[in-house]
Amino acid sequence: MSEIKSLIEKIQKFNHDRDWEQFHNPKDLAIALNIETSELLELFLWKRGDDVDIEKIKEELADIFTFALNFAGKFDLDVVTIIEEKMEKNAKKYPVEKAKGTSKKYDEL
Amino acid sequence: MSEIKSLIEKIQKFNHDRDWEQFHNPKDLAIALNIETSELLELFLWKRGDDVDIEKIKEELADIFTFALNFAGKFDLDVVTIIEEKMEKNAKKYPVEKAKGTSKKYDEL
Amino acid sequence: MSEIKSLIEKIQKFNHDRDWEQFHNPKDLAIALNIETSELLELFLWKRGDDVDIEKIKEELADIFTFALNFAGKFDLDVVTIIEEKMEKNAKKYPVEKAKGTSKKYDEL
Amino acid sequence: MSEIKSLIEKIQKFNHDRDWEQFHNPKDLAIALNIETSELLELFLWKRGDDVDIEKIKEELADIFTFALNFAGKFDLDVVTIIEEKMEKNAKKYPVEKAKGTSKKYDEL
């Protein structure tokens, strides 16, 4: 089985063992993802970004991946496919010759 | 190469081609992740969660994975390892016999 | 003095007493605001929204107002004016006859 | 009438005219607040914070205040009171002699 599918199955088993699927509707999973990204961001609040606690970063990033994979599992999405499709789309929105060296959004290029 | 490492390399190449590494410091990547999760969440705003646009969901979720993988790449983190370590930790914080069927946080169990 | 200006001055004095202005650049204040809104949102996670803890809501909402007022103070913005100007703009984006009873965004009306 | 109560009434009238109260449950208002703070934050993404578009900042900050005031109105909260109560609490969590010149959280002081 693929590495990512195997992770999704582990996460689903973890939640199934705890009878948590009843809480994990898409809207609340999207809220949970949002909260986790704020917890990651909080590690950088008031800081220049150099003195980070790598152990906390690992934990918060793991939470983000876990909810994102759980979310993908709910909609039976293939993670590799959706990423590659979005990258193709982004490659058109941000062609190298226009986007190189600038952080502007595609509608300002 | 592993499926996830291969995705990270593709993302890094995409950014390298555009000379974007200069913008992708950890703090701004954490901000970007946060913004993307809000865009996913916006798809559910004012809704019950049933009438969702799956194409938009795929795109927003792909953006979240892309920034999370980019972030993991910056710190050279092994995604499978950090998820599995966090799941072990969560298994202790949320033992099945206590956590089953409740959405309470571990400190309220 | 106006009620809102008086609040901003109290908040500025609180921060000045602690020599915190050095941390309160606009970008970090925007991050802080974001984190506080996630903490408010977390009170509703996995819930239908009826069994809320009003004391916690008061505290999180107060934090949001405090950072928003602090932010307004940084840019010397008049809060009443910016709200009224935005409401006028929104009144045009969402004319009553089109927007009544629907939660659609203006570009879908 | 107080400046803030007057703002809340205007916002409530705006929403009532559009029959929007049906969508404005506390959970979705908290989500909306979160989305608006991300839109403010996006103005600073990949930037040092100096080259900001003040007109966009005004609009995003106005949106944040509008949803926060709407939220306060739902729970019939007095904004001045909740802010002052939180400041008293924060004054104890962050006593001047301990908190001066540091951005540490109260539990690390």
PDB file of N, CA and C in Angstrom, chain D residues 35-102:
ATOM      1  N   ILE D  35     -11.695  33.909   9.435  1.00  0.00           N
ATOM      2  CA  ILE D  35     -11.389  34.132   8.019  1.00  0.00           C
ATOM      3  C   ILE D  35     -10.950  35.583   7.798  1.00  0.00           C
ATOM      4  N   GLU D  36     -11.633  36.513   8.450  1.00  0.00           N
ATOM      5  CA  GLU D  36     -11.264  37.926   8.281  1.00  0.00           C
ATOM      6  C   GLU D  36      -9.872  38.219   8.834  1.00  0.00           C
ATOM      7  N   THR D  37      -9.519  37.605   9.959  1.00  0.00           N
ATOM      8  CA  THR D  37      -8.169  37.861  10.482  1.00  0.00           C
ATOM      9  C   THR D  37      -7.107  37.265   9.561  1.00  0.00           C
ATOM     10  N   SER D  38      -7.443  36.175   8.874  1.00  0.00           N
ATOM     11  CA  SER D  38      -6.489  35.627   7.900  1.00  0.00           C
ATOM     12  C   SER D  38      -6.338  36.551   6.704  1.00  0.00           C
ATOM     13  N   GLU D  39      -7.427  37.217   6.335  1.00  0.00           N
ATOM     14  CA  GLU D  39      -7.330  38.155   5.201  1.00  0.00           C
ATOM     15  C   GLU D  39      -6.467  39.361   5.585  1.00  0.00           C
ATOM     16  N   LEU D  40      -6.581  39.810   6.814  1.00  0.00           N
ATOM     17  CA  LEU D  40      -5.690  40.884   7.284  1.00  0.00           C
ATOM     18  C   LEU D  40      -4.236  40.394   7.259  1.00  0.00           C
ATOM     19  N   LEU D  41      -4.042  39.188   7.783  1.00  0.00           N
ATOM     20  CA  LEU D  41      -2.691  38.633   7.864  1.00  0.00           C
ATOM     21  C   LEU D  41      -2.073  38.461   6.476  1.00  0.00           C
ATOM     22  N   GLU D  42      -2.913  38.104   5.504  1.00  0.00           N
ATOM     23  CA  GLU D  42      -2.398  37.888   4.142  1.00  0.00           C
ATOM     24  C   GLU D  42      -1.739  39.153   3.578  1.00  0.00           C
ATOM     25  N   LEU D  43      -2.167  40.314   4.042  1.00  0.00           N
ATOM     26  CA  LEU D  43      -1.556  41.568   3.572  1.00  0.00           C
ATOM     27  C   LEU D  43      -0.079  41.662   3.960  1.00  0.00           C
ATOM     28  N   PHE D  44       0.322  40.878   4.962  1.00  0.00           N
ATOM     29  CA  PHE D  44       1.706  40.912   5.442  1.00  0.00           C
ATOM     30  C   PHE D  44       2.531  39.710   4.983  1.00  0.00           C
ATOM     31  N   LEU D  45       1.881  38.768   4.305  1.00  0.00           N
ATOM     32  CA  LEU D  45       2.567  37.534   3.901  1.00  0.00           C
ATOM     33  C   LEU D  45       3.746  37.816   2.973  1.00  0.00           C
ATOM     34  N   TRP D  46       4.860  37.168   3.250  1.00  0.00           N
ATOM     35  CA  TRP D  46       6.132  37.295   2.498  1.00  0.00           C
ATOM     36  C   TRP D  46       6.718  38.715   2.591  1.00  0.00           C
ATOM     37  N   LYS D  47       6.189  39.539   3.498  1.00  0.00           N
ATOM     38  CA  LYS D  47       6.665  40.920   3.581  1.00  0.00           C
ATOM     39  C   LYS D  47       7.323  41.215   4.922  1.00  0.00           C
ATOM     40  N   ARG D  48       8.113  42.254   4.942  1.00  0.00           N
ATOM     41  CA  ARG D  48       8.751  42.695   6.174  1.00  0.00           C
ATOM     42  C   ARG D  48       7.802  43.533   7.021  1.00  0.00           C
ATOM     43  N   GLY D  49       6.682  43.938   6.443  1.00  0.00           N
ATOM     44  CA  GLY D  49       5.697  44.682   7.231  1.00  0.00           C
ATOM     45  C   GLY D  49       5.746  46.173   7.011  1.00  0.00           C
ATOM     46  N   ASP D  50       6.657  46.631   6.161  1.00  0.00           N
ATOM     47  CA  ASP D  50       6.755  48.083   5.972  1.00  0.00           C
ATOM     48  C   ASP D  50       5.930  48.560   4.771  1.00  0.00           C
ATOM     49  N   ASP D  51       5.900  47.769   3.709  1.00  0.00           N
ATOM     50  CA  ASP D  51       5.194  48.217   2.504  1.00  0.00           C
ATOM     51  C   ASP D  51       3.750  47.715   2.496  1.00  0.00           C
ATOM     52  N   VAL D  52       2.946  48.277   3.391  1.00  0.00           N
ATOM     53  CA  VAL D  52       1.565  47.829   3.537  1.00  0.00           C
ATOM     54  C   VAL D  52       0.612  48.769   2.805  1.00  0.00           C
ATOM     55  N   ASP D  53      -0.494  48.179   2.365  1.00  0.00           N
ATOM     56  CA  ASP D  53      -1.517  48.950   1.672  1.00  0.00           C
ATOM     57  C   ASP D  53      -2.553  49.378   2.716  1.00  0.00           C
ATOM     58  N   ILE D  54      -2.483  50.633   3.140  1.00  0.00           N
ATOM     59  CA  ILE D  54      -3.316  51.079   4.260  1.00  0.00           C
ATOM     60  C   ILE D  54      -4.805  51.000   3.946  1.00  0.00           C
ATOM     61  N   GLU D  55      -5.184  51.180   2.674  1.00  0.00           N
ATOM     62  CA  GLU D  55      -6.615  51.090   2.333  1.00  0.00           C
ATOM     63  C   GLU D  55      -7.155  49.678   2.535  1.00  0.00           C
ATOM     64  N   LYS D  56      -6.343  48.696   2.156  1.00  0.00           N
ATOM     65  CA  LYS D  56      -6.758  47.295   2.369  1.00  0.00           C
ATOM     66  C   LYS D  56      -6.789  46.965   3.862  1.00  0.00           C
ATOM     67  N   ILE D  57      -5.808  47.480   4.600  1.00  0.00           N
ATOM     68  CA  ILE D  57      -5.783  47.259   6.046  1.00  0.00           C
ATOM     69  C   ILE D  57      -7.055  47.797   6.690  1.00  0.00           C
ATOM     70  N   LYS D  58      -7.451  48.989   6.313  1.00  0.00           N
ATOM     71  CA  LYS D  58      -8.684  49.574   6.861  1.00  0.00           C
ATOM     72  C   LYS D  58      -9.884  48.661   6.623  1.00  0.00           C
ATOM     73  N   GLU D  59      -9.981  48.145   5.418  1.00  0.00           N
ATOM     74  CA  GLU D  59     -11.132  47.304   5.081  1.00  0.00           C
ATOM     75  C   GLU D  59     -11.137  45.993   5.865  1.00  0.00           C
ATOM     76  N   GLU D  60      -9.982  45.357   5.928  1.00  0.00           N
ATOM     77  CA  GLU D  60      -9.929  44.073   6.638  1.00  0.00           C
ATOM     78  C   GLU D  60     -10.150  44.277   8.138  1.00  0.00           C
ATOM     79  N   LEU D  61      -9.563  45.331   8.680  1.00  0.00           N
ATOM     80  CA  LEU D  61      -9.748  45.594  10.107  1.00  0.00           C
ATOM     81  C   LEU D  61     -11.223  45.933  10.390  1.00  0.00           C
ATOM     82  N   ALA D  62     -11.839  46.670   9.493  1.00  0.00           N
ATOM     83  CA  ALA D  62     -13.265  46.989   9.647  1.00  0.00           C
ATOM     84  C   ALA D  62     -14.101  45.702   9.662  1.00  0.00           C
ATOM     85  N   ASP D  63     -13.768  44.759   8.783  1.00  0.00           N
ATOM     86  CA  ASP D  63     -14.490  43.475   8.767  1.00  0.00           C
ATOM     87  C   ASP D  63     -14.340  42.744  10.096  1.00  0.00           C
ATOM     88  N   ILE D  64     -13.137  42.762  10.639  1.00  0.00           N
ATOM     89  CA  ILE D  64     -12.893  42.093  11.918  1.00  0.00           C
ATOM     90  C   ILE D  64     -13.739  42.744  13.019  1.00  0.00           C
ATOM     91  N   PHE D  65     -13.702  44.083  13.087  1.00  0.00           N
ATOM     92  CA  PHE D  65     -14.513  44.764  14.107  1.00  0.00           C
ATOM     93  C   PHE D  65     -16.007  44.473  13.907  1.00  0.00           C
ATOM     94  N   THR D  66     -16.437  44.453  12.648  1.00  0.00           N
ATOM     95  CA  THR D  66     -17.861  44.244  12.389  1.00  0.00           C
ATOM     96  C   THR D  66     -18.322  42.874  12.893  1.00  0.00           C
ATOM     97  N   PHE D  67     -17.550  41.827  12.601  1.00  0.00           N
ATOM     98  CA  PHE D  67     -17.940  40.503  13.080  1.00  0.00           C
ATOM     99  C   PHE D  67     -17.782  40.391  14.603  1.00  0.00           C
ATOM    100  N   ALA D  68     -16.764  41.014  15.151  1.00  0.00           N
ATOM    101  CA  ALA D  68     -16.568  40.953  16.605  1.00  0.00           C
ATOM    102  C   ALA D  68     -17.714  41.669  17.330  1.00  0.00           C
ATOM    103  N   LEU D  69     -18.145  42.792  16.791  1.00  0.00           N
ATOM    104  CA  LEU D  69     -19.264  43.528  17.395  1.00  0.00           C
ATOM    105  C   LEU D  69     -20.572  42.761  17.213  1.00  0.00           C
ATOM    106  N   ASN D  70     -20.760  42.174  16.050  1.00  0.00           N
ATOM    107  CA  ASN D  70     -21.922  41.335  15.785  1.00  0.00           C
ATOM    108  C   ASN D  70     -21.963  40.190  16.802  1.00  0.00           C
ATOM    109  N   PHE D  71     -20.813  39.558  16.992  1.00  0.00           N
ATOM    110  CA  PHE D  71     -20.698  38.451  17.951  1.00  0.00           C
ATOM    111  C   PHE D  71     -21.054  38.923  19.371  1.00  0.00           C
ATOM    112  N   ALA D  72     -20.476  40.066  19.758  1.00  0.00           N
ATOM    113  CA  ALA D  72     -20.777  40.616  21.093  1.00  0.00           C
ATOM    114  C   ALA D  72     -22.277  40.876  21.241  1.00  0.00           C
ATOM    115  N   GLY D  73     -22.883  41.379  20.167  1.00  0.00           N
ATOM    116  CA  GLY D  73     -24.317  41.647  20.180  1.00  0.00           C
ATOM    117  C   GLY D  73     -25.158  40.393  20.391  1.00  0.00           C
ATOM    118  N   LYS D  74     -24.757  39.303  19.756  1.00  0.00           N
ATOM    119  CA  LYS D  74     -25.474  38.018  19.896  1.00  0.00           C
ATOM    120  C   LYS D  74     -25.573  37.597  21.349  1.00  0.00           C
ATOM    121  N   PHE D  75     -24.475  37.810  22.091  1.00  0.00           N
ATOM    122  CA  PHE D  75     -24.428  37.365  23.483  1.00  0.00           C
ATOM    123  C   PHE D  75     -24.729  38.516  24.443  1.00  0.00           C
ATOM    124  N   ASP D  76     -25.118  39.657  23.848  1.00  0.00           N
ATOM    125  CA  ASP D  76     -25.475  40.811  24.658  1.00  0.00           C
ATOM    126  C   ASP D  76     -24.353  41.180  25.641  1.00  0.00           C
ATOM    127  N   LEU D  77     -23.124  41.154  25.130  1.00  0.00           N
ATOM    128  CA  LEU D  77     -21.968  41.457  25.978  1.00  0.00           C
ATOM    129  C   LEU D  77     -21.632  42.946  25.900  1.00  0.00           C
ATOM    130  N   ASP D  78     -21.227  43.495  27.031  1.00  0.00           N
ATOM    131  CA  ASP D  78     -20.770  44.879  27.042  1.00  0.00           C
ATOM    132  C   ASP D  78     -19.264  44.895  26.733  1.00  0.00           C
ATOM    133  N   VAL D  79     -18.918  45.444  25.597  1.00  0.00           N
ATOM    134  CA  VAL D  79     -17.545  45.335  25.106  1.00  0.00           C
ATOM    135  C   VAL D  79     -16.545  45.999  26.063  1.00  0.00           C
ATOM    136  N   VAL D  80     -16.884  47.192  26.550  1.00  0.00           N
ATOM    137  CA  VAL D  80     -15.962  47.874  27.473  1.00  0.00           C
ATOM    138  C   VAL D  80     -15.727  47.021  28.718  1.00  0.00           C
ATOM    139  N   THR D  81     -16.786  46.476  29.258  1.00  0.00           N
ATOM    140  CA  THR D  81     -16.653  45.656  30.474  1.00  0.00           C
ATOM    141  C   THR D  81     -15.780  44.426  30.244  1.00  0.00           C
ATOM    142  N   ILE D  82     -16.018  43.683  29.169  1.00  0.00           N
ATOM    143  CA  ILE D  82     -15.222  42.459  28.985  1.00  0.00           C
ATOM    144  C   ILE D  82     -13.745  42.792  28.736  1.00  0.00           C
ATOM    145  N   ILE D  83     -13.486  43.895  28.033  1.00  0.00           N
ATOM    146  CA  ILE D  83     -12.081  44.271  27.816  1.00  0.00           C
ATOM    147  C   ILE D  83     -11.430  44.662  29.147  1.00  0.00           C
ATOM    148  N   GLU D  84     -12.123  45.476  29.936  1.00  0.00           N
ATOM    149  CA  GLU D  84     -11.526  45.915  31.208  1.00  0.00           C
ATOM    150  C   GLU D  84     -11.330  44.741  32.169  1.00  0.00           C
ATOM    151  N   GLU D  85     -12.277  43.812  32.177  1.00  0.00           N
ATOM    152  CA  GLU D  85     -12.115  42.626  33.038  1.00  0.00           C
ATOM    153  C   GLU D  85     -10.909  41.788  32.594  1.00  0.00           C
ATOM    154  N   LYS D  86     -10.742  41.668  31.278  1.00  0.00           N
ATOM    155  CA  LYS D  86      -9.610  40.875  30.786  1.00  0.00           C
ATOM    156  C   LYS D  86      -8.291  41.586  31.087  1.00  0.00           C
ATOM    157  N   MET D  87      -8.284  42.926  30.983  1.00  0.00           N
ATOM    158  CA  MET D  87      -7.057  43.662  31.281  1.00  0.00           C
ATOM    159  C   MET D  87      -6.652  43.512  32.748  1.00  0.00           C
ATOM    160  N   GLU D  88      -7.636  43.496  33.625  1.00  0.00           N
ATOM    161  CA  GLU D  88      -7.320  43.255  35.044  1.00  0.00           C
ATOM    162  C   GLU D  88      -6.700  41.881  35.244  1.00  0.00           C
ATOM    163  N   LYS D  89      -7.296  40.898  34.588  1.00  0.00           N
ATOM    164  CA  LYS D  89      -6.778  39.531  34.655  1.00  0.00           C
ATOM    165  C   LYS D  89      -5.345  39.469  34.090  1.00  0.00           C
ATOM    166  N   ASN D  90      -5.150  40.117  32.953  1.00  0.00           N
ATOM    167  CA  ASN D  90      -3.819  40.138  32.329  1.00  0.00           C
ATOM    168  C   ASN D  90      -2.802  40.884  33.185  1.00  0.00           C
ATOM    169  N   ALA D  91      -3.257  41.907  33.894  1.00  0.00           N
ATOM    170  CA  ALA D  91      -2.343  42.659  34.764  1.00  0.00           C
ATOM    171  C   ALA D  91      -1.786  41.751  35.862  1.00  0.00           C
ATOM    172  N   LYS D  92      -2.609  40.776  36.287  1.00  0.00           N
ATOM    173  CA  LYS D  92      -2.127  39.820  37.300  1.00  0.00           C
ATOM    174  C   LYS D  92      -1.240  38.748  36.667  1.00  0.00           C
ATOM    175  N   LYS D  93      -1.605  38.307  35.467  1.00  0.00           N
ATOM    176  CA  LYS D  93      -0.808  37.285  34.773  1.00  0.00           C
ATOM    177  C   LYS D  93       0.538  37.864  34.327  1.00  0.00           C
ATOM    178  N   TYR D  94       0.527  39.140  33.993  1.00  0.00           N
ATOM    179  CA  TYR D  94       1.742  39.808  33.508  1.00  0.00           C
ATOM    180  C   TYR D  94       2.073  41.021  34.368  1.00  0.00           C
ATOM    181  N   PRO D  95       2.506  40.806  35.625  1.00  0.00           N
ATOM    182  CA  PRO D  95       2.860  41.948  36.466  1.00  0.00           C
ATOM    183  C   PRO D  95       4.052  42.694  35.853  1.00  0.00           C
ATOM    184  N   VAL D  96       4.019  44.026  35.939  1.00  0.00           N
ATOM    185  CA  VAL D  96       5.037  44.845  35.279  1.00  0.00           C
ATOM    186  C   VAL D  96       6.456  44.363  35.583  1.00  0.00           C
ATOM    187  N   GLU D  97       6.722  44.090  36.858  1.00  0.00           N
ATOM    188  CA  GLU D  97       8.106  43.773  37.234  1.00  0.00           C
ATOM    189  C   GLU D  97       8.600  42.468  36.590  1.00  0.00           C
ATOM    190  N   LYS D  98       7.691  41.569  36.297  1.00  0.00           N
ATOM    191  CA  LYS D  98       8.094  40.308  35.650  1.00  0.00           C
ATOM    192  C   LYS D  98       8.046  40.379  34.124  1.00  0.00           C
ATOM    193  N   ALA D  99       7.050  41.075  33.613  1.00  0.00           N
ATOM    194  CA  ALA D  99       6.757  41.013  32.171  1.00  0.00           C
ATOM    195  C   ALA D  99       7.491  42.078  31.369  1.00  0.00           C
ATOM    196  N   LYS D 100       8.081  43.054  32.078  1.00  0.00           N
ATOM    197  CA  LYS D 100       8.680  44.193  31.368  1.00  0.00           C
ATOM    198  C   LYS D 100       9.778  43.762  30.397  1.00  0.00           C
ATOM    199  N   GLY D 101       9.609  44.145  29.152  1.00  0.00           N
ATOM    200  CA  GLY D 101      10.648  43.936  28.153  1.00  0.00           C
ATOM    201  C   GLY D 101      10.779  42.524  27.630  1.00  0.00           C
ATOM    202  N   THR D 102       9.863  41.626  28.014  1.00  0.00           N
ATOM    203  CA  THR D 102       9.938  40.260  27.495  1.00  0.00           C
ATOM    204  C   THR D 102       8.617  39.875  26.822  1.00  0.00           C
TER     205      THR D 102
END
